[in-house]
Structure formats: structure tokens, C-alpha cells
Tab-separated table of C-alpha atoms in Angstrom:
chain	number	residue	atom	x	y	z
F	747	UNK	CA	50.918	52.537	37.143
F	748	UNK	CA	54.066	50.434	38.290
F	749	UNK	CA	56.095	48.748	35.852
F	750	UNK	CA	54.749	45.180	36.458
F	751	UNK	CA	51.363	46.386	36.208
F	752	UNK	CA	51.938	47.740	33.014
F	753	UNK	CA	53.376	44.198	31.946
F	754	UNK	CA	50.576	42.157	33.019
F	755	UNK	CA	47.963	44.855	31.386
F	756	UNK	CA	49.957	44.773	28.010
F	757	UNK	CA	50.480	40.552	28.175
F	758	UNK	CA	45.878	40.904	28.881
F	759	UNK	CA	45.748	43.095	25.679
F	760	UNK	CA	47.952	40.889	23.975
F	761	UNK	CA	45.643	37.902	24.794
F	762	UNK	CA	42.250	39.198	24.040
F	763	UNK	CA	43.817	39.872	20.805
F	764	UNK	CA	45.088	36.983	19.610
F	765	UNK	CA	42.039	34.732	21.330
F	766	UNK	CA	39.749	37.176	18.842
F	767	UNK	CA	41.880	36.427	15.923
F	768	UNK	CA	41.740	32.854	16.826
F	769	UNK	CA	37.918	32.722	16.787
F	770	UNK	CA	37.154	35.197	13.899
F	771	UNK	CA	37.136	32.739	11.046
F	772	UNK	CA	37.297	36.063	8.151
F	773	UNK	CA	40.544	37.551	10.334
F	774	UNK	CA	41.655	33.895	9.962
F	775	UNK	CA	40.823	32.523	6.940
F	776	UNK	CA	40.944	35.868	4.831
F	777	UNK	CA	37.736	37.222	2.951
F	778	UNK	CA	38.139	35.137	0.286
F	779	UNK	CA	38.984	31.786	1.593
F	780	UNK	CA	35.316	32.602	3.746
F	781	UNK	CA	33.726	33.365	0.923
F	782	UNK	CA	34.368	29.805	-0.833
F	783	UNK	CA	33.299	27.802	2.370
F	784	UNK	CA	29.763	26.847	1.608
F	785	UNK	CA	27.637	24.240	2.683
F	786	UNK	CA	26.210	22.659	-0.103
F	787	UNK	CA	28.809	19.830	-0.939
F	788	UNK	CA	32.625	19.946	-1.528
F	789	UNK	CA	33.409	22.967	-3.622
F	790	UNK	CA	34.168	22.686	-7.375
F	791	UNK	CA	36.860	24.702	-9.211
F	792	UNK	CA	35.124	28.264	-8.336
F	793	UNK	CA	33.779	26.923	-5.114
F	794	UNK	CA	30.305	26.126	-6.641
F	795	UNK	CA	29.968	22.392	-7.926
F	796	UNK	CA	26.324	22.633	-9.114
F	797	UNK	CA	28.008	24.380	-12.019
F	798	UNK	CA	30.563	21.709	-12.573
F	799	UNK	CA	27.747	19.664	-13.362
F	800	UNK	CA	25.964	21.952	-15.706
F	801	UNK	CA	23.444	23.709	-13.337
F	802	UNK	CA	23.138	27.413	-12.739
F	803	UNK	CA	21.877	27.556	-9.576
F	804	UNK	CA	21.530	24.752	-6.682
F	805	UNK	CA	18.850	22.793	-6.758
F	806	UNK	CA	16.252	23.910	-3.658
F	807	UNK	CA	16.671	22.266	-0.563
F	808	UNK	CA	14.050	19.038	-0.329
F	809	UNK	CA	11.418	19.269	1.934
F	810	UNK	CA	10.934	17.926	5.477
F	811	UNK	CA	9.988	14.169	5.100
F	812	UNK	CA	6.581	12.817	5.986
F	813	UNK	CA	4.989	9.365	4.653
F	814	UNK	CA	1.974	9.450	1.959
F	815	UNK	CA	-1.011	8.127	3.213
F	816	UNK	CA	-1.119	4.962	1.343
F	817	UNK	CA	-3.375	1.574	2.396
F	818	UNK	CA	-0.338	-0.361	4.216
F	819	UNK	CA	-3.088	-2.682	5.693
F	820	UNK	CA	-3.557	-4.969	2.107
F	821	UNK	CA	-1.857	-5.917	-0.728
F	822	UNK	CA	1.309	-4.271	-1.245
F	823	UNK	CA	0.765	-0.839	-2.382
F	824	UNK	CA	2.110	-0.304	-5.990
F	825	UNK	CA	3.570	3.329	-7.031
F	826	UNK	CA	3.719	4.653	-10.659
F	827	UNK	CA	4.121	8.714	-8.870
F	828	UNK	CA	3.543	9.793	-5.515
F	829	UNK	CA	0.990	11.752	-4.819
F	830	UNK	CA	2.829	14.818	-2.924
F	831	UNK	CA	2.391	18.606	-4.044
F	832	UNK	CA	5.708	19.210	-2.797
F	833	UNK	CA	8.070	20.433	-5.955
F	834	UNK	CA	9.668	17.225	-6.059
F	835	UNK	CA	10.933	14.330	-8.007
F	836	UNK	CA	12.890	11.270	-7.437
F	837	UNK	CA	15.739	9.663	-9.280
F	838	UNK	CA	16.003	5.601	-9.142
F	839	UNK	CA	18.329	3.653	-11.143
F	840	UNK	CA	17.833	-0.415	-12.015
F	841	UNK	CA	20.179	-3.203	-12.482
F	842	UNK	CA	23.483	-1.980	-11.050
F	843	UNK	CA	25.317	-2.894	-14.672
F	844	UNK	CA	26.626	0.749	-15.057
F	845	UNK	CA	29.275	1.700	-12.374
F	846	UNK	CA	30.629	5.043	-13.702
F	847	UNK	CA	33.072	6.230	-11.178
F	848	UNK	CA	31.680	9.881	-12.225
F	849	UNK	CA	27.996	9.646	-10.916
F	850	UNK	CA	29.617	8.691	-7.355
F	851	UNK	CA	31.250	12.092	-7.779
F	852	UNK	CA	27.770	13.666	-8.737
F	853	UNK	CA	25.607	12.091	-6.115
F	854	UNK	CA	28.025	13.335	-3.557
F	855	UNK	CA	28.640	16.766	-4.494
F	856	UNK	CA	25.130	17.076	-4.890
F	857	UNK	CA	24.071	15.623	-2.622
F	858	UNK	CA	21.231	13.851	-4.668
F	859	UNK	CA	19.381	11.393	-2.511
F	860	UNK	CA	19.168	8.676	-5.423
F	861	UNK	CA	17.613	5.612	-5.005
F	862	UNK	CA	19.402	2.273	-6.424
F	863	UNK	CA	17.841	-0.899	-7.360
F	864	UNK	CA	19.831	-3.542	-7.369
F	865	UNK	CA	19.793	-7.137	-9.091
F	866	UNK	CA	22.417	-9.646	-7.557
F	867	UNK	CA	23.065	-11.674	-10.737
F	868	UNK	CA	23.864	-8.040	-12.444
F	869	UNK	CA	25.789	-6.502	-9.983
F	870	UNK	CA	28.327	-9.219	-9.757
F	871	UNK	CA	31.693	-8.355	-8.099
F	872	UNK	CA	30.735	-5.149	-8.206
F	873	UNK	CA	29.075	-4.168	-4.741
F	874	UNK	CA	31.720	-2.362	-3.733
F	875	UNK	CA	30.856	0.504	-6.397
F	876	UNK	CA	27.459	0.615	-4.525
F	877	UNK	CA	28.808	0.797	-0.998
F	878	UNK	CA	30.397	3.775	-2.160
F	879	UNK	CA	27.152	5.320	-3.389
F	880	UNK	CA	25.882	3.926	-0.446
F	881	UNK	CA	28.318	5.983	2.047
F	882	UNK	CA	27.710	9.180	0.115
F	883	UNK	CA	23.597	9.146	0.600
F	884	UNK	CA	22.345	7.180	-2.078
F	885	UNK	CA	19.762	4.204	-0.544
F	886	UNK	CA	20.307	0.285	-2.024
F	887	UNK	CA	16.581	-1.346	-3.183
F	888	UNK	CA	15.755	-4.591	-3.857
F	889	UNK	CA	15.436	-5.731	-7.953
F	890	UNK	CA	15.522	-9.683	-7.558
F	891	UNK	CA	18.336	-11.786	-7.644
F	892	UNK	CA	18.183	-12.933	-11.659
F	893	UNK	CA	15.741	-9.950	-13.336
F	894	UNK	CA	13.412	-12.298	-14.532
F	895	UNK	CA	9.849	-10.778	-15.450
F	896	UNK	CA	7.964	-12.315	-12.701
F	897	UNK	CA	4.154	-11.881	-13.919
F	898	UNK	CA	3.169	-16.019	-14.151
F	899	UNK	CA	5.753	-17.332	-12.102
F	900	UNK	CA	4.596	-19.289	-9.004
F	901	UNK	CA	4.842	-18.544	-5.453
F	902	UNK	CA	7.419	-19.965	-4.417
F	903	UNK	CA	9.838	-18.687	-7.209
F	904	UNK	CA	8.824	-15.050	-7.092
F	905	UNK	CA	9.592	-15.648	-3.530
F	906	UNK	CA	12.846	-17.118	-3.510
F	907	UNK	CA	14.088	-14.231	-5.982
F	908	UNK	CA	12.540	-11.292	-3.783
F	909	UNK	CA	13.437	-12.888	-0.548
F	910	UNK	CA	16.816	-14.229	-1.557
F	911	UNK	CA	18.399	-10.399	-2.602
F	912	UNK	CA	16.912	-9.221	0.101
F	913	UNK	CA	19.454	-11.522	2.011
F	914	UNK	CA	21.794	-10.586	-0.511
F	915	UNK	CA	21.609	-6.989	0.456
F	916	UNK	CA	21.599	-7.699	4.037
F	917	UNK	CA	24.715	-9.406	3.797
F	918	UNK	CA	26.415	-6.688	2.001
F	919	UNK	CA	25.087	-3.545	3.046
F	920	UNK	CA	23.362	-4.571	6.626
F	921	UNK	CA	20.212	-3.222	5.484
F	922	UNK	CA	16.708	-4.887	5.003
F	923	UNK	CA	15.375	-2.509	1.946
F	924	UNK	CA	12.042	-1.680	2.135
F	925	UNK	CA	11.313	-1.101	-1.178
F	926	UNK	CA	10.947	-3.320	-4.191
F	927	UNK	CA	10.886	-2.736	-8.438
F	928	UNK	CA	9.577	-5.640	-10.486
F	929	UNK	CA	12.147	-6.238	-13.761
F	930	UNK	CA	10.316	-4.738	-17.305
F	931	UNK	CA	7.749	-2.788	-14.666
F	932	UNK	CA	5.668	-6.518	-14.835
F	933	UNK	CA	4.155	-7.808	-11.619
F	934	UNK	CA	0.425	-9.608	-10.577
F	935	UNK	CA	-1.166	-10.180	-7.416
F	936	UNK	CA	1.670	-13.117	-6.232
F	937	UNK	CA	4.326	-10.746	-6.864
F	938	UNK	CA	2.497	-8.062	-4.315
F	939	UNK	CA	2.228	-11.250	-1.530
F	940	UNK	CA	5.779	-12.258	-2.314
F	941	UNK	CA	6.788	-8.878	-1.751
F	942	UNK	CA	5.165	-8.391	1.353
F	943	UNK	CA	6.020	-11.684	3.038
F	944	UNK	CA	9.725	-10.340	2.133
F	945	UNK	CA	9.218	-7.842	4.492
F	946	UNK	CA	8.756	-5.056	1.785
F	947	UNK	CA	6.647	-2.005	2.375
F	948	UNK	CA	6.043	-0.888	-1.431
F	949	UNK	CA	6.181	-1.928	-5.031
F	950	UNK	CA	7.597	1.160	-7.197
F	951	UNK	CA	7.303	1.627	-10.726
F	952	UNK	CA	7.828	4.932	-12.806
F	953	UNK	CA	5.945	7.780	-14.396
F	954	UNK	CA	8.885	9.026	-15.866
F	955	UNK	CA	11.863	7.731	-18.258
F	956	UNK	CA	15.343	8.782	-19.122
F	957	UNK	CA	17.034	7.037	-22.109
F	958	UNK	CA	19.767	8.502	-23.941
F	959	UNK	CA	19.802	12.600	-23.317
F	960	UNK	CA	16.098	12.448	-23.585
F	961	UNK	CA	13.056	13.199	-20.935
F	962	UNK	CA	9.861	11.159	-21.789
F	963	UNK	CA	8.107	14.294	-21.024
F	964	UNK	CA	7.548	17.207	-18.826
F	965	UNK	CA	8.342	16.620	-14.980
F	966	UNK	CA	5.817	17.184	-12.368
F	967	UNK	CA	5.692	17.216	-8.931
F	968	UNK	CA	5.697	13.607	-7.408
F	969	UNK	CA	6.998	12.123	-10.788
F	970	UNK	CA	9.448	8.697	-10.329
F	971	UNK	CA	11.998	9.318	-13.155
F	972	UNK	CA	13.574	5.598	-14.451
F	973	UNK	CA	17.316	6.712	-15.574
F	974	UNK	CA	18.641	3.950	-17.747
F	975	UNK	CA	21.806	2.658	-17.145
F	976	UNK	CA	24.027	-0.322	-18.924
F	977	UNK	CA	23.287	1.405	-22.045
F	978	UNK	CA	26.236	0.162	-24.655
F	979	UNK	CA	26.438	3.397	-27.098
F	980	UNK	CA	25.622	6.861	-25.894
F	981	UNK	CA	25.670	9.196	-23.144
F	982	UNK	CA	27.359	7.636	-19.327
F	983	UNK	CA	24.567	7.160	-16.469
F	984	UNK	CA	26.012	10.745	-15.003
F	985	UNK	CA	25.679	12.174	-18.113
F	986	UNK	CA	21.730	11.275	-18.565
F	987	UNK	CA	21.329	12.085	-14.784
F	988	UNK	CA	22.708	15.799	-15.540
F	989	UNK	CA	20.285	15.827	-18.698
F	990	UNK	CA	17.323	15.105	-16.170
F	991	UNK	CA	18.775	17.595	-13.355
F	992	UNK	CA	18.655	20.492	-16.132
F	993	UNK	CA	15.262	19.945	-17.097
F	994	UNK	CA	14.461	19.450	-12.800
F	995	UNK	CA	15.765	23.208	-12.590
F	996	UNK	CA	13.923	24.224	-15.737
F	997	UNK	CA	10.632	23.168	-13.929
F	998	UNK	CA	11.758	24.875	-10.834
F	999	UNK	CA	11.699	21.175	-8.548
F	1000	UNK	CA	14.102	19.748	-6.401
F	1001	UNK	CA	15.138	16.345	-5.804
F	1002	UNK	CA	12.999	14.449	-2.791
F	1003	UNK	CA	14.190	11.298	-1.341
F	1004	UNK	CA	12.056	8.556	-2.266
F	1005	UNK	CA	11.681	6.336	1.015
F	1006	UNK	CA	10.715	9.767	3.124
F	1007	UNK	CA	7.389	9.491	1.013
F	1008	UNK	CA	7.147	5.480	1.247
């Protein structure tokens, strides 16, 4: 073979090698740097942040969404637990008076689809909290503008409460929730026509509560689990929500979005 030959079939070699380094992400990255590139959220200290947060394992991936059948041709359905056998449960939070910089942390490294109901007159100045939830998966609800109880009131003030945060929430988040919780759980037969002329699709309640580092009871499938927040003394609103993911991977569940079911 003539010298120049041998040039361009040594500068080929040298190519092919360094394009397959350049593609090979173990050659490039090293085993171990591979090893800690997972897809299940930014990595924690040892590259798995379900332990960071107490867990032993990841929680299951949730299932493929799909609607209950529910009667969305009268009143406004109302939801205590959805009826699903998947090996889920869903974690909603009221008010918007606890903003623990923490939970943001938790919902995005674990990607927990939580959903947030918000009242206006509690939230105050601080939306901005929520956005951030917002941006890292959780989904914004509507919880009135004042929290009263609204069982008695008339029309047209269980309307302009409903109606009005979902403007509120509009203006803030350029969403139009679809789903509505009652303050104290209390609600009649205006608050389900209110609802509806608001443009909402369900009225959601619980079957579940969290107060404190205590489970009411035993999860099951399809369970709505209340987490308290704005509590004064005791555990922070991430530290109750990793009290209620413990006992989730105790009972072998996963956490399910709540609007794929509603």
C-alpha cells in the first residue's frame, strides 16, 4: 500500500474511533457516572431520591389515564373515592396557607402528581409558591375565594365565591380548573348548580385524612387522602405527605393523578 494510502486508512480508523467513543455514553461517561443517570427525578445524594424522602423503593409507575364513568349529564357529580381498581390513591391539599419550600422539592423529585386546592383570601401574596408547584406537575383546584361553609347560602353568593376564584385562577395560572372542594367538606344542591354553571366538572371530597403523622386508616385503592396543611405545632406539610407515602408503599399503591379519573 503507498504511503498516502496508508495515511488516509489510519486518519478512517482514527475516525470510527473517536465517532464510537463519542456516541457510547458508558466509554463517555464512565460506568459509574451511567450507573447514577436514572429516570425517575433528579438524583439524591446516592443517585436515588425516593430514599431521601424516606422510601425504600420508588413508588410504581401510575397507570395509563382513563375517566370513571360518572353521570356528567345532572347535578354535579360529588366524589368521597373513586371507584377505580387500579392500586392507586390521590394526594390533595386545601387552603394554600402552608408554603414549605421543602414539599416543592418533594413533589418534584417525585414526581407526585398532587392536586392543590386553592382559596384566594388564604393564599394571599403567595401564588407564586403555587406556580412553582404548578411548573413541577402539581394541578391548581378551585376552594372559593373566602372558605366560607357554603351549605345555606343563596345562589347568588355560592356563585360569586365559586365563579370569582375561578377567575382568580385564570388570571394567575391561565387555567380554568375543573374541579371544585367545598370548605369543612359542606355543600347542598345550590352548591352542585353553582358549581356547574362555573364551568366545573366535579365536586371532590375525601375518604381519607392526614393530620399530624397520622393516617385515618388503612389506604385502599381509589381512596382521596385530605393532607392538612397550616397546621401551627407539629410535623411541616412535606413531612405528613412522607408519613402518607410510607404507608402508600406499605399497601403496595402508587400515586394516580386525580383529574385523569375526573
Amino acid at each position: 500500500m503507498r504511503p498516502r494510502a496508508l495515511v488516509a486508512a489510519g486518519l478512517a480508523a482514527a475516525l470510527l474511533t473517536g465517532c464510537a467513543q463519542s456516541v457510547d455514553p458508558i466509554e463517555r461517561l464512565g460506568r459509574k457516572a451511567a450507573q447514577r443517570v436514572g429516570s425517575y427525578g433528579p438524583p439524591g445524594a446516592d443517585g436515588r431520591p425516593y430514599r431521601h424522602w424516606g422510601l425504600t423503593a420508588p413508588l410504581p409507575p401510575r397507570p395509563p389515564a382513563h375517566l370513571v364513568p360518572m353521570d356528567r349529564g345532572g347535578p354535579l357529580p360529588v366524589v368521597k373515592r373513586v371507584p377505580t381498581p387500579d392500586k392507586v390513591v390521590f394526594l390533595t391539599y386545601d387552603d394554600g396557607a402552608e408554603r414549605d419550600p421543602r414539599f416543592v422539592d418533594l413533589v418534584r423529585e417525585l414526581r407526585l402528581p398532587v392536586s392543590m386546592f386553592l382559596t384566594n383570601s388564604v393564599v394571599g401574596p403567595g401564588y407564586g409558591h403555587f406556580a412553582r408547584l404548578q411548573s413541577v406537575g402539581a394541578s391548581i383546584q378551585n376552594h372559593t375565594l373566602d372558605h366560607p361553609a357554603l351549605r345555606g347560602l343563596p345562589y347568588a353568593g355560592q356563585r360569586a365565591e365559586i365563579c370569582g376564584q375561578q377567575e382568580k385562577l385564570h388570571a394567575r395560572f391561565g387555567i380554568r380548573p375543573r374541579l371544585f372542594r367545598p370548605p369543612y367538606g359542606t355543600y347542598d344542591t345550590t352548591t352542585r348548580h353553582a358549581a356547574t354553571d362555573c364551568g366545573l366538572s366535579a365536586l371532590v371530597l375525601w375518604s381519607v385524612s392526614v393530620q399530624g403523622h397520622a393516617v385515618e386508616h388503612p389506604l385502599r385503592p381509589g381512596d382521596i387522602v385530605a393532607v392538612a396543611s397550616g397546621e401551627e405545632q407539629g410535623p411541616s406539610l412535606t413531612q405528613r405527605t412522607t408519613t402518607v407515602l410510607r404507608e402508600i408503599e406499605r399497601r403496595g399503591l402508587t400515586v394516580g393523578r386525580l383529574e385523569d379519573y375526573l
